[in-house]
Short mmCIF file of C-alpha atoms and ligand atoms in Angstrom, two decimals:
data_model
loop_
_atom_site.label_atom_id
_atom_site.label_comp_id
_atom_site.label_asym_id
_atom_site.label_seq_id
_atom_site.Cartn_x
_atom_site.Cartn_y
_atom_site.Cartn_z
CA MET A 1 -199.88 32.92 79.75
CA ALA A 2 -197.51 31.94 76.85
CA GLN A 3 -193.58 30.89 78.62
CA LEU A 4 -191.87 27.74 78.91
CA SER A 5 -192.43 25.34 75.39
CA ASN A 6 -193.89 22.91 76.88
CA ASP A 7 -191.43 20.04 75.81
CA CYS A 8 -188.79 18.15 78.57
CA PHE A 9 -185.66 18.76 77.96
CA ALA A 10 -182.30 17.23 79.73
CA PHE A 11 -179.20 18.05 78.93
CA GLY A 12 -177.00 15.07 80.21
CA ASP A 13 -174.55 15.24 81.56
CA GLU A 14 -171.71 17.06 79.26
CA LEU A 15 -171.25 20.56 81.07
CA MET A 16 -173.74 23.48 78.39
CA THR A 17 -171.63 26.27 77.43
CA THR A 18 -173.10 30.05 78.42
CA GLU A 19 -174.02 30.75 74.36
CA ASN A 20 -175.80 27.74 73.98
CA ALA A 21 -178.22 27.90 77.59
CA LEU A 22 -178.99 32.16 76.62
CA SER A 23 -180.10 30.52 73.50
CA GLU A 24 -182.43 28.09 75.04
CA LEU A 25 -183.46 30.46 76.50
CA ARG A 26 -184.41 32.92 73.76
CA ASN A 27 -186.26 29.34 72.86
CA ARG A 28 -188.12 28.15 74.69
CA LEU A 29 -188.83 32.07 77.05
CA ALA A 30 -191.93 34.26 76.18
CA CYS A 31 -193.78 36.81 77.11
CA VAL A 32 -196.00 36.72 79.84
CA CYS A 33 -198.40 38.04 77.51
CA GLU A 34 -201.36 40.83 78.87
CA THR A 35 -200.35 44.46 79.14
CA GLU A 36 -201.38 47.36 81.29
CA VAL A 37 -201.95 51.00 80.78
CA VAL A 38 -200.11 52.75 83.67
CA PRO A 39 -199.62 56.90 84.24
CA LEU A 40 -195.88 58.20 83.00
CA THR A 41 -195.57 58.85 86.52
CA ARG A 42 -195.61 55.27 87.37
CA THR A 43 -193.22 54.29 84.57
CA THR A 44 -189.91 53.78 85.24
CA GLY A 45 -188.19 50.17 84.95
CA ARG A 46 -191.31 48.77 83.07
CA ILE A 47 -191.46 47.57 79.10
CA LEU A 48 -193.52 49.18 76.76
CA ALA A 49 -195.77 47.26 75.12
CA GLU A 50 -196.64 49.47 71.97
CA ASP A 51 -194.78 51.31 69.49
CA ILE A 52 -194.98 55.08 70.49
CA ILE A 53 -195.96 56.61 66.71
CA SER A 54 -196.02 60.80 67.36
CA ASP A 55 -198.71 62.92 66.24
CA CYS A 56 -197.28 66.06 67.08
CA ALA A 57 -193.66 67.82 66.17
CA VAL A 58 -190.85 68.67 68.82
CA PRO A 59 -190.39 71.25 69.31
CA GLY A 60 -193.47 72.56 67.69
CA HIS A 61 -192.64 75.53 65.94
CA ASN A 62 -189.30 77.01 65.62
CA ASN A 63 -188.22 78.51 68.28
CA ALA A 64 -184.69 80.61 70.12
CA ALA A 65 -182.22 79.03 71.73
CA VAL A 66 -180.62 81.85 73.30
CA ASP A 67 -181.84 84.39 74.74
CA GLY A 68 -181.22 87.88 72.40
CA TYR A 69 -182.26 89.21 68.80
CA ALA A 70 -184.28 87.13 66.11
CA VAL A 71 -182.98 88.41 62.00
CA TYR A 72 -183.26 88.05 59.17
CA PHE A 73 -180.06 87.16 58.14
CA ASP A 74 -179.96 89.22 54.42
CA ASP A 75 -179.80 92.06 56.36
CA LEU A 76 -176.16 91.16 57.79
CA SER A 77 -173.48 92.59 56.64
CA GLN A 78 -170.89 90.51 55.44
CA SER A 79 -167.45 92.32 56.27
CA GLU A 80 -168.50 95.33 58.86
CA ASN A 81 -171.07 95.19 62.52
CA THR A 82 -175.48 95.73 61.27
CA SER A 83 -177.28 97.86 63.36
CA LEU A 84 -181.04 97.36 62.95
CA PRO A 85 -184.27 98.97 65.00
CA ILE A 86 -185.88 96.63 67.68
CA LYS A 87 -188.91 95.75 66.68
CA GLY A 88 -191.00 94.13 68.49
CA ARG A 89 -189.95 91.43 71.22
CA ILE A 90 -191.05 87.80 71.98
CA THR A 91 -190.98 86.05 75.30
CA ALA A 92 -191.55 81.98 75.15
CA GLY A 93 -194.91 80.65 75.82
CA HIS A 94 -196.62 84.26 73.87
CA SER A 95 -196.43 84.62 69.50
CA LEU A 96 -194.84 87.47 68.30
CA LYS A 97 -198.49 89.90 67.48
CA LYS A 98 -197.99 92.18 64.31
CA LYS A 99 -195.80 90.00 61.15
CA ALA A 100 -192.43 90.59 60.56
CA LYS A 101 -190.86 92.82 58.70
CA PRO A 102 -186.51 92.97 57.59
CA GLY A 103 -185.03 95.26 58.14
CA SER A 104 -185.91 94.80 61.73
CA ALA A 105 -184.59 92.98 64.99
CA TYR A 106 -186.39 91.66 68.03
CA ARG A 107 -185.78 91.14 70.54
CA ILE A 108 -186.28 87.04 71.76
CA PHE A 109 -186.08 84.60 74.52
CA THR A 110 -185.12 81.53 74.49
CA GLY A 111 -187.94 79.18 73.84
CA ALA A 112 -189.84 81.67 71.97
CA GLU A 113 -191.46 81.03 68.89
CA MET A 114 -189.23 82.40 65.99
CA PRO A 115 -191.91 84.04 64.09
CA ALA A 116 -191.99 83.87 60.23
CA GLY A 117 -188.97 86.14 58.04
CA PRO A 118 -186.15 85.93 60.68
CA ASP A 119 -184.58 82.78 60.61
CA THR A 120 -180.58 84.61 62.73
CA VAL A 121 -181.21 84.85 66.14
CA LEU A 122 -177.98 86.71 67.96
CA MET A 123 -176.99 86.13 71.40
CA GLN A 124 -177.64 89.47 73.84
CA GLU A 125 -173.42 89.14 74.24
CA ASP A 126 -172.78 89.41 70.60
CA CYS A 127 -174.68 92.98 70.90
CA THR A 128 -174.60 96.10 72.16
CA VAL A 129 -177.86 97.98 73.06
CA ASP A 130 -178.52 101.22 72.05
CA GLY A 131 -182.08 102.85 72.83
CA LYS A 132 -184.69 101.38 69.92
CA THR A 133 -181.56 99.82 68.39
CA VAL A 134 -179.33 96.80 68.29
CA THR A 135 -175.59 96.57 66.81
CA ILE A 136 -174.78 93.12 65.52
CA MET A 137 -170.99 91.81 65.45
CA GLN A 138 -170.08 90.34 62.09
CA GLY A 139 -169.22 86.99 60.80
CA ILE A 140 -172.77 84.97 62.54
CA ASP A 141 -173.49 82.09 60.20
CA ARG A 142 -177.53 81.89 58.62
CA GLY A 143 -179.97 79.98 61.00
CA ALA A 144 -178.09 80.19 63.82
CA ASN A 145 -179.23 80.15 67.46
CA ARG A 146 -182.47 78.70 65.07
CA ARG A 147 -184.06 75.46 67.05
CA LEU A 148 -186.26 73.85 63.72
CA ALA A 149 -189.57 72.23 64.38
CA GLY A 150 -188.95 68.68 64.11
CA GLU A 151 -185.77 68.31 65.05
CA ASP A 152 -186.00 66.96 67.72
CA ILE A 153 -189.72 64.58 66.66
CA LYS A 154 -191.64 64.46 63.34
CA ILE A 155 -194.69 64.07 62.97
CA GLY A 156 -195.30 60.33 62.50
CA SER A 157 -192.05 59.14 63.44
CA THR A 158 -191.57 55.63 65.79
CA ILE A 159 -190.13 57.04 68.65
CA LEU A 160 -190.30 54.01 71.13
CA THR A 161 -191.15 50.75 70.36
CA ARG A 162 -192.20 48.20 71.96
CA GLY A 163 -190.05 45.49 74.67
CA LYS A 164 -188.37 48.93 75.12
CA ARG A 165 -187.29 49.05 78.97
CA LEU A 166 -187.86 52.17 80.41
CA ARG A 167 -185.60 54.90 81.52
CA PRO A 168 -186.33 58.34 82.83
CA GLN A 169 -184.82 59.24 79.10
CA GLU A 170 -187.56 57.51 77.54
CA ILE A 171 -190.71 58.76 79.51
CA GLY A 172 -189.27 62.53 79.12
CA LEU A 173 -189.70 61.24 75.60
CA ALA A 174 -192.71 60.22 75.44
CA ALA A 175 -194.17 62.70 77.93
CA SER A 176 -192.79 65.44 74.92
CA ILE A 177 -194.97 64.30 72.79
CA GLY A 178 -197.63 64.41 75.30
CA ARG A 179 -198.71 61.07 76.54
CA LYS A 180 -200.56 60.84 79.92
CA SER A 181 -200.18 57.33 80.25
CA LEU A 182 -198.57 54.53 78.77
CA LEU A 183 -199.30 50.43 77.36
CA VAL A 184 -196.65 48.36 78.99
CA TYR A 185 -196.15 44.12 80.01
CA ARG A 186 -197.74 43.45 83.26
CA GLN A 187 -195.23 43.01 86.64
CA LEU A 188 -194.21 39.49 86.99
CA ARG A 189 -194.88 37.82 90.43
CA VAL A 190 -191.78 36.33 90.85
CA ALA A 191 -191.61 33.19 94.20
CA LEU A 192 -188.12 33.85 95.50
CA PHE A 193 -186.60 31.44 98.53
CA SER A 194 -183.78 30.30 100.13
CA THR A 195 -183.55 26.88 101.14
CA GLY A 196 -180.93 24.92 103.35
CA ASP A 197 -180.81 23.42 106.58
CA GLU A 198 -178.05 26.00 107.78
CA VAL A 199 -179.89 28.80 106.46
CA LEU A 200 -180.81 31.47 109.46
CA ASP A 201 -183.77 34.64 108.72
CA VAL A 202 -181.69 37.75 109.71
CA GLY A 203 -182.80 38.99 113.27
CA ASP A 204 -182.64 35.23 114.51
CA ASP A 205 -180.26 34.17 116.65
CA LEU A 206 -177.38 33.33 115.53
CA LYS A 207 -176.60 29.98 116.43
CA PRO A 208 -173.38 27.24 115.89
CA GLY A 209 -172.60 26.23 111.82
CA LYS A 210 -175.84 28.46 110.52
CA ILE A 211 -175.20 31.75 108.49
CA TYR A 212 -177.90 34.36 107.37
CA ASP A 213 -179.00 34.29 104.54
CA ALA A 214 -177.85 36.64 102.19
CA ASN A 215 -178.97 35.26 98.71
CA ARG A 216 -182.33 36.14 99.49
CA TYR A 217 -181.78 39.76 99.98
CA SER A 218 -179.55 40.16 97.57
CA ILE A 219 -181.63 38.14 95.11
CA GLY A 220 -184.60 40.17 96.48
CA ALA A 221 -183.37 43.45 95.49
CA LEU A 222 -181.81 42.54 92.10
CA LEU A 223 -185.08 41.32 91.71
CA ALA A 224 -187.01 44.95 92.55
CA GLN A 225 -184.88 46.85 90.34
CA LEU A 226 -185.25 44.61 87.44
CA GLY A 227 -189.19 45.85 87.93
CA CYS A 228 -190.42 42.40 88.93
CA VAL A 229 -192.94 42.14 91.58
CA VAL A 230 -190.81 39.10 94.43
CA ASP A 231 -192.52 37.35 97.21
CA ASP A 232 -190.77 36.17 99.80
CA LEU A 233 -192.40 33.31 100.47
CA GLY A 234 -188.65 32.42 103.01
CA ILE A 235 -186.12 29.51 103.96
CA LEU A 236 -186.44 25.72 103.10
CA PRO A 237 -185.66 23.37 105.37
CA ASP A 238 -182.98 20.32 103.94
CA LYS A 239 -186.49 18.22 103.07
CA ASN A 240 -187.59 16.94 99.60
CA ASP A 241 -191.85 16.11 100.57
CA ILE A 242 -191.54 20.16 103.07
CA ILE A 243 -189.66 21.51 99.09
CA CYS A 244 -192.44 20.22 96.93
CA GLU A 245 -195.35 20.86 98.49
CA SER A 246 -193.24 24.65 98.74
CA LEU A 247 -192.05 24.45 94.85
CA LYS A 248 -195.66 22.89 93.70
CA VAL A 249 -198.10 25.57 95.72
CA ALA A 250 -195.59 28.33 94.51
CA ALA A 251 -195.62 27.32 91.57
CA THR A 252 -199.78 27.84 91.09
CA GLU A 253 -199.60 31.28 91.87
CA HIS A 254 -196.64 33.03 90.33
CA ASP A 255 -195.18 33.27 86.72
CA VAL A 256 -191.53 32.20 87.46
CA ILE A 257 -189.80 30.82 91.06
CA ILE A 258 -186.63 31.34 92.56
CA THR A 259 -184.06 29.26 94.62
CA SER A 260 -181.25 29.50 95.71
CA ALA A 261 -178.83 26.33 96.81
CA GLY A 262 -179.37 22.41 96.94
CA VAL A 263 -178.51 22.56 92.59
CA SER A 264 -176.21 20.58 92.57
CA THR A 265 -175.89 16.57 92.67
CA GLY A 266 -175.52 15.87 95.93
CA GLU A 267 -177.35 13.90 98.72
CA GLU A 268 -178.36 16.71 100.62
CA ASP A 269 -178.99 18.59 96.74
CA TYR A 270 -183.24 18.43 97.06
CA ILE A 271 -184.14 21.09 94.60
CA ARG A 272 -182.94 19.48 91.12
CA ARG A 273 -184.72 16.01 92.01
CA ALA A 274 -187.50 18.29 93.66
CA ILE A 275 -187.35 19.95 90.16
CA ASP A 276 -187.14 16.62 88.29
CA LYS A 277 -190.24 15.33 90.25
CA LEU A 278 -192.67 18.23 89.99
CA GLY A 279 -191.39 19.03 86.12
CA CYS A 280 -189.02 19.03 84.52
CA LEU A 281 -185.48 20.43 84.08
CA TYR A 282 -183.62 21.71 81.26
CA PHE A 283 -179.98 22.87 81.84
CA TRP A 284 -178.15 22.02 85.22
CA ARG A 285 -174.35 21.41 84.64
CA LEU A 286 -173.43 25.08 82.94
CA ALA A 287 -168.80 25.37 81.92
CA ILE A 288 -168.91 28.02 84.50
CA ARG A 289 -167.14 29.70 86.93
CA PRO A 290 -168.29 30.72 90.02
CA GLY A 291 -171.51 28.76 89.57
CA ARG A 292 -171.79 25.83 87.80
CA PRO A 293 -174.69 24.10 88.68
CA ILE A 294 -177.58 26.13 88.12
CA ALA A 295 -181.48 24.92 87.25
CA LEU A 296 -183.41 26.16 84.36
CA GLY A 297 -186.84 24.25 84.46
CA GLN A 298 -190.46 23.92 84.72
CA ILE A 299 -193.19 23.36 87.27
CA VAL A 300 -196.83 22.29 85.78
CA LYS A 301 -195.92 25.32 83.19
CA THR A 302 -194.05 27.63 85.35
CA PRO A 303 -190.60 27.74 84.49
CA PHE A 304 -188.65 27.41 87.88
CA ILE A 305 -184.76 28.92 87.58
CA GLY A 306 -182.75 27.28 90.68
CA LEU A 307 -179.66 29.25 91.87
CA PRO A 308 -176.21 27.88 93.52
CA GLY A 309 -176.01 28.95 96.68
CA ASN A 310 -172.45 31.13 97.11
CA PRO A 311 -173.32 34.18 97.52
CA VAL A 312 -171.16 35.28 95.21
CA ALA A 313 -172.24 32.87 92.73
CA SER A 314 -175.87 33.31 93.29
CA MET A 315 -175.84 36.80 92.07
CA VAL A 316 -173.37 36.17 88.96
CA THR A 317 -175.12 33.60 87.84
CA PHE A 318 -178.81 36.05 88.11
CA MET A 319 -177.65 38.29 86.19
CA ARG A 320 -175.58 36.56 83.16
CA PHE A 321 -178.69 34.00 83.69
CA ALA A 322 -181.92 34.33 85.22
CA ARG A 323 -181.63 38.18 84.16
CA PRO A 324 -182.42 37.48 80.37
CA ALA A 325 -184.79 35.21 80.85
CA LEU A 326 -186.61 36.88 83.11
CA LEU A 327 -186.18 40.29 81.00
CA LEU A 328 -187.66 37.49 78.19
CA LEU A 329 -190.87 36.62 80.58
CA SER A 330 -190.94 40.20 81.18
CA GLY A 331 -191.13 40.90 77.12
CA ALA A 332 -187.92 43.06 77.05
CA ALA A 333 -186.46 43.14 73.45
CA ASN A 334 -183.38 43.79 74.55
CA ILE A 335 -181.74 41.11 76.96
CA GLN A 336 -178.25 41.53 76.50
CA PRO A 337 -176.24 44.07 78.44
CA ASN A 338 -173.33 46.50 76.88
CA PHE A 339 -169.66 44.45 77.83
CA PHE A 340 -166.66 47.77 77.09
CA PRO A 341 -162.83 46.39 76.58
CA VAL A 342 -160.36 47.71 78.63
CA PRO A 343 -156.88 46.71 79.63
CA ALA A 344 -156.29 44.03 82.60
CA ALA A 345 -153.29 45.43 84.84
CA PHE A 346 -153.55 42.27 86.01
CA THR A 347 -152.36 37.63 84.79
CA TYR A 348 -154.56 35.35 85.62
CA LYS A 349 -154.86 31.68 84.62
CA LYS A 350 -157.95 29.79 83.02
CA LYS A 351 -159.08 26.41 82.43
CA LYS A 352 -160.05 25.85 78.53
CA GLY A 353 -163.51 25.45 77.68
CA ARG A 354 -165.71 26.90 80.59
CA ARG A 355 -166.51 30.98 80.97
CA GLU A 356 -165.44 32.69 83.74
CA TRP A 357 -166.36 35.48 86.33
CA LEU A 358 -163.92 37.44 88.13
CA ARG A 359 -164.56 40.53 90.83
CA ALA A 360 -163.34 43.03 88.85
CA ILE A 361 -162.12 47.32 90.20
CA LEU A 362 -161.40 50.36 88.15
CA PHE A 363 -159.14 52.72 87.93
CA ILE A 364 -156.93 55.32 85.93
CA SER A 365 -153.23 54.42 86.06
CA SER A 366 -150.46 57.08 85.96
CA ASP A 367 -150.34 56.94 82.09
CA GLY A 368 -153.86 58.85 82.49
CA THR A 369 -155.58 55.61 81.12
CA LEU A 370 -158.68 53.05 82.06
CA GLN A 371 -158.13 50.11 83.69
CA ALA A 372 -159.32 47.00 85.21
CA LYS A 373 -157.80 44.83 88.37
CA ILE A 374 -159.55 42.32 89.80
CA PHE A 375 -160.66 41.23 93.61
CA SER A 376 -157.73 39.93 95.75
CA ARG A 377 -159.89 36.76 97.35
CA GLY A 378 -161.69 35.56 94.62
CA GLY A 379 -164.31 32.68 96.22
CA ALA A 380 -167.83 32.63 95.47
CA GLY A 381 -169.03 33.43 98.99
CA VAL A 382 -166.81 36.00 99.31
CA LEU A 383 -169.38 38.34 99.50
CA SER A 384 -167.15 41.69 99.96
CA SER A 385 -165.08 41.35 96.85
CA MET A 386 -168.60 41.93 94.99
CA VAL A 387 -169.00 45.64 97.43
CA ALA A 388 -165.51 46.63 96.34
CA SER A 389 -166.45 46.19 92.41
CA ASP A 390 -167.16 46.89 89.82
CA GLY A 391 -168.98 44.61 88.07
CA LEU A 392 -167.74 41.38 86.47
CA ILE A 393 -164.90 40.79 83.92
CA GLU A 394 -166.10 37.75 81.42
CA LEU A 395 -163.17 35.47 79.91
CA ASP A 396 -164.59 33.92 76.95
CA GLU A 397 -164.25 29.52 77.31
CA GLU A 398 -161.59 29.84 75.22
CA LEU A 399 -158.86 31.58 77.07
CA THR A 400 -156.67 30.04 78.62
CA ALA A 401 -154.00 32.92 80.72
CA ILE A 402 -154.59 36.88 80.43
CA LYS A 403 -151.20 39.04 80.74
CA ALA A 404 -151.17 42.72 81.58
CA GLY A 405 -152.57 44.94 78.85
CA ASP A 406 -154.47 41.71 77.31
CA LEU A 407 -158.11 43.54 76.29
CA VAL A 408 -160.97 42.12 78.83
CA ASN A 409 -164.51 42.28 78.66
CA PHE A 410 -165.79 44.61 81.29
CA LEU A 411 -169.17 44.56 82.37
CA PRO A 412 -170.52 47.06 84.66
CA PHE A 413 -172.83 46.38 87.57
CA ASN A 414 -174.85 49.51 86.44
CA GLU A 415 -175.59 46.51 82.88
CA VAL A 416 -177.12 43.93 84.57
CA CYS A 417 -178.21 44.96 88.81
P1 LIG B 501 -175.06 25.01 97.73
O1 LIG B 501 -175.70 24.84 97.29
O2 LIG B 501 -176.30 23.61 99.30
O3 LIG B 501 -173.99 23.49 98.31
O4 LIG B 501 -175.03 25.96 99.03
C1 LIG B 501 -174.04 26.24 98.57
C2 LIG B 501 -172.88 27.28 99.24
O5 LIG B 501 -173.73 28.55 100.25
C3 LIG B 501 -172.96 27.15 101.14
O6 LIG B 501 -171.66 26.91 101.02
C4 LIG B 501 -173.56 27.47 101.51
O7 LIG B 501 -173.69 27.30 103.47
C5 LIG B 501 -173.89 27.98 101.15
N1 LIG B 501 -175.49 29.36 101.31
C6 LIG B 501 -176.43 28.29 100.90
N2 LIG B 501 -177.11 30.06 100.98
C7 LIG B 501 -176.92 30.59 101.21
C8 LIG B 501 -177.70 31.69 101.30
N3 LIG B 501 -179.56 32.15 101.37
N4 LIG B 501 -177.22 33.38 101.78
C9 LIG B 501 -175.51 32.64 102.36
N5 LIG B 501 -174.95 31.14 101.93
C10 LIG B 501 -175.52 30.34 101.36
MG1 LIG B 502 -176.64 23.21 100.80
#
């Protein structure tokens, strides 16, 4: 299994930029290579492991795009209406039994095969029918309302490439060339832990000084949406030996381990020290906000991602760092989400040199333009800000201030979860 390259590389004390962290991921993470053949109906969200080349054309034959009458364009007068005798009827799935002849019209229905000869279809709304004669309005273009064979897919064309994450449209396209199953990369098995003595599981009685575990549920849901098989391994206490033992066992049975909290340098932050002991750490201090302490490393040969504890920081760093890492391990070709420039409806000051994410709400302003405003309570623990928002605004390192009207990079949540 190929995954992290095996050299230990700690990044020292300097804060690392987002771009450097992402290129570290690209350099160090490769696909978990095994593939499997999966029925088409179960491929949603899976990563394609083959190039798909079509052995047929779609559509396979010229056909009518509307219900109407198929005619030879050259029979139509350009200066007045044309009347033609109706000489046949063609329904979807059934060919015309005889040869079509010039000087005739053929009743035809949407999707029915065009007979050889007629090249144009008149919508029934543009015709009048009197017994066995149809009268056609002048002014139609040659080839109107006719779909050509191969218009969607040509024989021999590559319709999907390896590494593509399969959405409903890719699945429909594969079905349109008759594929019943696809070769995909197998799903990543991810071990998921929360950590911290203060963290209780849902269903437990809340005691003074304790909080419910939000992260294992938000991160678990993000993993499931990404197509990973999640192994929920519960909450680890702030105890060095239990953490080390649990991580060591998890590393033998999973493709990736993800934890939240305990990744700072405080004396009560055990995760980072455990990784140093069990394997090695690649980066753990990023010039970002929220979520500066995030760890990527490996335990024996298993990649490890240590997310920050604050619930917003945990989700945001998952979206921007863990997600691309998991996509690389899953064999996905595209790990980069799409950002959209949107005018800011707010002012904001930030520290130069770090990348920041603000939770943003889109709205249509009184002048009719789409704009972004930010959530009023922005703390890294305010998870309701994620619920109220449509996405994140990503502010680059060089920026120090945003004023109303500036274009900012908006990342819709549906790009990353
Ligand atoms: P830490 O990284 O351990 O210093 O934790 C940072 C903050 O996140 C603390 O306020 C923790 O109580 C909180 N936190 C840690 N884990 C979780 C969790 N699973 N769910 C919700 N909050 C958490
Ligand atoms: Mg802690």
